[in-house]
Tab-separated table of C-alpha atoms in Angstrom:
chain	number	residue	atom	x	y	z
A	13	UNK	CA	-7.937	-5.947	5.559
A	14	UNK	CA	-6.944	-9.406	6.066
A	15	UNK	CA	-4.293	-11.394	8.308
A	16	UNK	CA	-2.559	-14.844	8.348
A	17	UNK	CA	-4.784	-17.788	9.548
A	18	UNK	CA	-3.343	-18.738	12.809
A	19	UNK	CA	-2.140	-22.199	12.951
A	20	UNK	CA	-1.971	-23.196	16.371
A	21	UNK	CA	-5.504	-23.976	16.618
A	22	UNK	CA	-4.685	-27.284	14.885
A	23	UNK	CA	-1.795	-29.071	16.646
A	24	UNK	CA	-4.442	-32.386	16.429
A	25	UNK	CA	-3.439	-32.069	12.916
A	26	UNK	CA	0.111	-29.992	12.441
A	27	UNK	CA	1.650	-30.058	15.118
A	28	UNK	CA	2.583	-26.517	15.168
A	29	UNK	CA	4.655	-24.784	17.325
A	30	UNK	CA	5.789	-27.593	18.633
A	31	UNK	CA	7.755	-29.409	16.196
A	32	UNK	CA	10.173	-26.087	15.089
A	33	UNK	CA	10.760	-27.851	11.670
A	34	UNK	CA	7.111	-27.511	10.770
A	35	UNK	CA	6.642	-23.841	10.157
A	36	UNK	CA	4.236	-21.002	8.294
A	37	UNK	CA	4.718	-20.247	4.778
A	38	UNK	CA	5.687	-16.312	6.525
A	39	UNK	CA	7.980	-17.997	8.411
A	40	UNK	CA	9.495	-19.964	5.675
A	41	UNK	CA	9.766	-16.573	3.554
A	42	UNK	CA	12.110	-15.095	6.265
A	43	UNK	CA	14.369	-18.476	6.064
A	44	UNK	CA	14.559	-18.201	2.436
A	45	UNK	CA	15.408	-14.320	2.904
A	46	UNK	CA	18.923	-12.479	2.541
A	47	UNK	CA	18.385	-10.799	6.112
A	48	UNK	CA	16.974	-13.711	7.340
A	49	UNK	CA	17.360	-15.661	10.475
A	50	UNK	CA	19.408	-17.950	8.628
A	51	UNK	CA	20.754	-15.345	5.967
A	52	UNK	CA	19.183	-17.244	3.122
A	53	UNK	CA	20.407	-20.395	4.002
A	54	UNK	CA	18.157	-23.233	4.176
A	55	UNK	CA	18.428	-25.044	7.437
A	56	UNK	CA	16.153	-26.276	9.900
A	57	UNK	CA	14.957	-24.344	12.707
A	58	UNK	CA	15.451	-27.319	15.218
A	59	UNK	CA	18.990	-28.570	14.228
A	60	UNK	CA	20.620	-25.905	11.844
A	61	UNK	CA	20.775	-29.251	9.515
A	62	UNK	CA	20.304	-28.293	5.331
A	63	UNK	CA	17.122	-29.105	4.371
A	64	UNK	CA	17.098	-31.812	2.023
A	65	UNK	CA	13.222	-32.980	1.415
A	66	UNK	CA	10.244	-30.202	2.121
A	67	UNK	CA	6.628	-30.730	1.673
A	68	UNK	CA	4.468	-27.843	0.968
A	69	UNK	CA	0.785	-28.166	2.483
A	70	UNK	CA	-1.638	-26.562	1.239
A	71	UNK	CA	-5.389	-24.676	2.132
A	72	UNK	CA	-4.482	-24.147	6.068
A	73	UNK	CA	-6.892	-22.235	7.716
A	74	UNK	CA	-9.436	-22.056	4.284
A	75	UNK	CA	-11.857	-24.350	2.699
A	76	UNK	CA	-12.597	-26.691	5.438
A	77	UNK	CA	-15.642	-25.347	7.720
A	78	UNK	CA	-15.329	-27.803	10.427
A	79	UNK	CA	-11.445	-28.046	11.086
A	80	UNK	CA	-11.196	-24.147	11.052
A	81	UNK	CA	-14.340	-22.562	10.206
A	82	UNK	CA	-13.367	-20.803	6.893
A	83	UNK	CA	-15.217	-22.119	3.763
A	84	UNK	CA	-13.267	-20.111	1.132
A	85	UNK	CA	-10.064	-19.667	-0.982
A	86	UNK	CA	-7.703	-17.356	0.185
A	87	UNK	CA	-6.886	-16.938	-3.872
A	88	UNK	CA	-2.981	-16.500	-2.655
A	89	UNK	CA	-1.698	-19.340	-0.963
A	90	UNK	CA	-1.016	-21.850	-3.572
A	91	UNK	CA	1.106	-19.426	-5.847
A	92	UNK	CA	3.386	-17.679	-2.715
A	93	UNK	CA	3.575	-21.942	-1.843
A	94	UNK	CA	4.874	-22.724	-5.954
A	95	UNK	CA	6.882	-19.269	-5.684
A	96	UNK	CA	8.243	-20.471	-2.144
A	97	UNK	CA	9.292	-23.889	-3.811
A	98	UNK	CA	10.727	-22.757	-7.002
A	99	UNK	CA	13.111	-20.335	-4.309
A	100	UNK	CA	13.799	-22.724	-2.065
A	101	UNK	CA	14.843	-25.201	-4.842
A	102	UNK	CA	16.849	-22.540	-6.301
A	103	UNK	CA	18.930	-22.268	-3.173
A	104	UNK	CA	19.646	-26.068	-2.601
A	105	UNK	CA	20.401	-27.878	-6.090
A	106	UNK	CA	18.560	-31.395	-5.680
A	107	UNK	CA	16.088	-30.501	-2.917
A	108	UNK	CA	12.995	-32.470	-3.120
A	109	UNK	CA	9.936	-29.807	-2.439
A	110	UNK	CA	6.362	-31.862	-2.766
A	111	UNK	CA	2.923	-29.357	-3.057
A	112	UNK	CA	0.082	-31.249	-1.635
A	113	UNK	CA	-2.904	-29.715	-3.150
A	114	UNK	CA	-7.018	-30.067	-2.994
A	115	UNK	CA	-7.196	-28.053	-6.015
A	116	UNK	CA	-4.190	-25.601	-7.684
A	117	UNK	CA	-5.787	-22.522	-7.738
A	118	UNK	CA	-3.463	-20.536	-9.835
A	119	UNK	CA	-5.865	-16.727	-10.323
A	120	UNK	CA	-4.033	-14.922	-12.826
A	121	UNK	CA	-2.992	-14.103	-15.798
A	122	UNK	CA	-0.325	-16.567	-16.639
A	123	UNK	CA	-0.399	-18.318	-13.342
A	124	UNK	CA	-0.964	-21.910	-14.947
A	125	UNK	CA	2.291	-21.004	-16.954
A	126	UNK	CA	4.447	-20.683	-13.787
A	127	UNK	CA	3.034	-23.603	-12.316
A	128	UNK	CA	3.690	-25.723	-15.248
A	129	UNK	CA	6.889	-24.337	-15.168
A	130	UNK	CA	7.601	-24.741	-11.406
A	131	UNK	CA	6.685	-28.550	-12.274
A	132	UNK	CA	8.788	-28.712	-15.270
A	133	UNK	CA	11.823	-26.691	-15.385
A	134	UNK	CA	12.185	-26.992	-11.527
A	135	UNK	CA	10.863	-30.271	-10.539
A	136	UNK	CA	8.515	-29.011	-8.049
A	137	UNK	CA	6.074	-32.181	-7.360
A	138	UNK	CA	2.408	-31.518	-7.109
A	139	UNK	CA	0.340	-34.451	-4.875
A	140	UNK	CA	-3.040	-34.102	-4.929
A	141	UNK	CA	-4.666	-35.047	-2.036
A	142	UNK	CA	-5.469	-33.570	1.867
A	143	UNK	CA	-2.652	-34.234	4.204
A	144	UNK	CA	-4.110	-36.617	7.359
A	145	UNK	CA	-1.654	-35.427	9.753
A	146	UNK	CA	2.014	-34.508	10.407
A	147	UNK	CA	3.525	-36.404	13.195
A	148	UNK	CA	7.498	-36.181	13.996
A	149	UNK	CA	9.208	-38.787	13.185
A	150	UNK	CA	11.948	-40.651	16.005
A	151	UNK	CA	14.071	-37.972	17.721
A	152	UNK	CA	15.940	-36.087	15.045
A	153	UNK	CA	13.794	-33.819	14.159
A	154	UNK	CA	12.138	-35.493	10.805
A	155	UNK	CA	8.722	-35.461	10.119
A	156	UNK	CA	6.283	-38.084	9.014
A	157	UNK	CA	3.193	-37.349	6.462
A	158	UNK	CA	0.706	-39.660	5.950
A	159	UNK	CA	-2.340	-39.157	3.071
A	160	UNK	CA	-4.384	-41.354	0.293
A	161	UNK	CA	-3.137	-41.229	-2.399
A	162	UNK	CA	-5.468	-40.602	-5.549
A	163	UNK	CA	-5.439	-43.916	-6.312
A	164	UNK	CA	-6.873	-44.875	-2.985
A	165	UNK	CA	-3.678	-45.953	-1.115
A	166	UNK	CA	-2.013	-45.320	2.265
A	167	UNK	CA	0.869	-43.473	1.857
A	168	UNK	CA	3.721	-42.380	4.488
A	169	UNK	CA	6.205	-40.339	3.316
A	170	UNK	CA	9.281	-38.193	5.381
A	171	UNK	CA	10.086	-34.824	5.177
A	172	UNK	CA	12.955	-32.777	6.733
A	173	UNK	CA	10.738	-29.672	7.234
A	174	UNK	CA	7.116	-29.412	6.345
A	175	UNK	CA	5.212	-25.491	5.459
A	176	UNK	CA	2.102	-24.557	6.021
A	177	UNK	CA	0.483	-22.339	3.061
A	178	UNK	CA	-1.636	-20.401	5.712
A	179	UNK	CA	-4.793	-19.036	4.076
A	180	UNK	CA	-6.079	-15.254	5.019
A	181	UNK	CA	-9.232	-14.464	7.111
A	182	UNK	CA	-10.814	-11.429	7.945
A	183	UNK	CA	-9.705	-10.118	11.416
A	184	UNK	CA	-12.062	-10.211	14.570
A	185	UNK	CA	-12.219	-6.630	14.825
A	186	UNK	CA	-12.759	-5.526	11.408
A	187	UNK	CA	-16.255	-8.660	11.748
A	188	UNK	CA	-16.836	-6.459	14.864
A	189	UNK	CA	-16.616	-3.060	13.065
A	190	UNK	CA	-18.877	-4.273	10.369
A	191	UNK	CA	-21.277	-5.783	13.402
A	192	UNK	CA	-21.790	-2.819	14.615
């Protein structure tokens, strides 16, 4: 009953599709796969270069009515985005994955265990703040964040490949359905 939040409809912000090495957390999932694209490795999509910095971002498509019109927490996105991390770190000894966060909303029984675990036994990092915007970075294919910090200050930081946790919305035609 529900689908990904598409994306697209933010390129003022993320500039996805067009920068390949900014991708959906879906999209990341099949990297990180066996039978992937990429057979598990972790590369990125524009350059086949091994991913050595990754920043998780988080609430895409939920809890911000005027950017995309959905008010709520999808309730899944920030543990597939610390189960994504923990993976992905898991394939490349010494990768640097950040989780940039509103709120962790870990639902569950023993959720806040795995996160404190993701932070640390696998050195996920967890920034709290809202990403400003994700702008590419030269010509080879890196990726500039910028965001306050919670302390009030400018930050930049680069990434090799940036994932957007999409949140989940209720499809057009199941609103029409219940219209009618």
């Amino acid at each position: 009953g529900s689908e990904p939040f598409d994306p697209t409809v933010l390129t003022n912000v993320y500039p996805y599709p067009k920068c390949p090495n900014v991708v959906t957390s879906l999209e990341f999932e099949r990297i990180l796969s066996a039978s992937g694209p990429t057979m598990g490795h972790l590369v990125r999509p524009s350059d086949g270069k091994p991913v050595n910095k990754v920043a998780f971002l988080q609430c895409i498509g939920s809890r911000d009515e005027n950017l995309c019109g959905n008010g709520y927490c999808s309730s899944v996105c920030c543990m597939y985005a610390i189960k994504e991390a923990v993976i992905a770190k898991d394939h490349v000894p010494g990768l640097s994955a950040s989780i940039f966060y509103m709120d962790m909303r870990t639902h569950g029984k023993d959720f806040d265990k795995y996160m404190v675990r993701a932070k640390e036994d696998s050195g996920v990092r967890f920034v709290r703040c809202r990403i400003n915007g994700v702008e590419p970075q030269g010509t080879n294919g890196d990726l500039r964040l910028h965001y306050i910090n919670e302390k009030g200050r400018q930050v930049e930081e680069y990434y090799d490949m940036v994932v957007l946790s999409v949140g989940l919305q209720t499809p057009k035609h199941v609103l029409e359905l219940a219209e009618t």
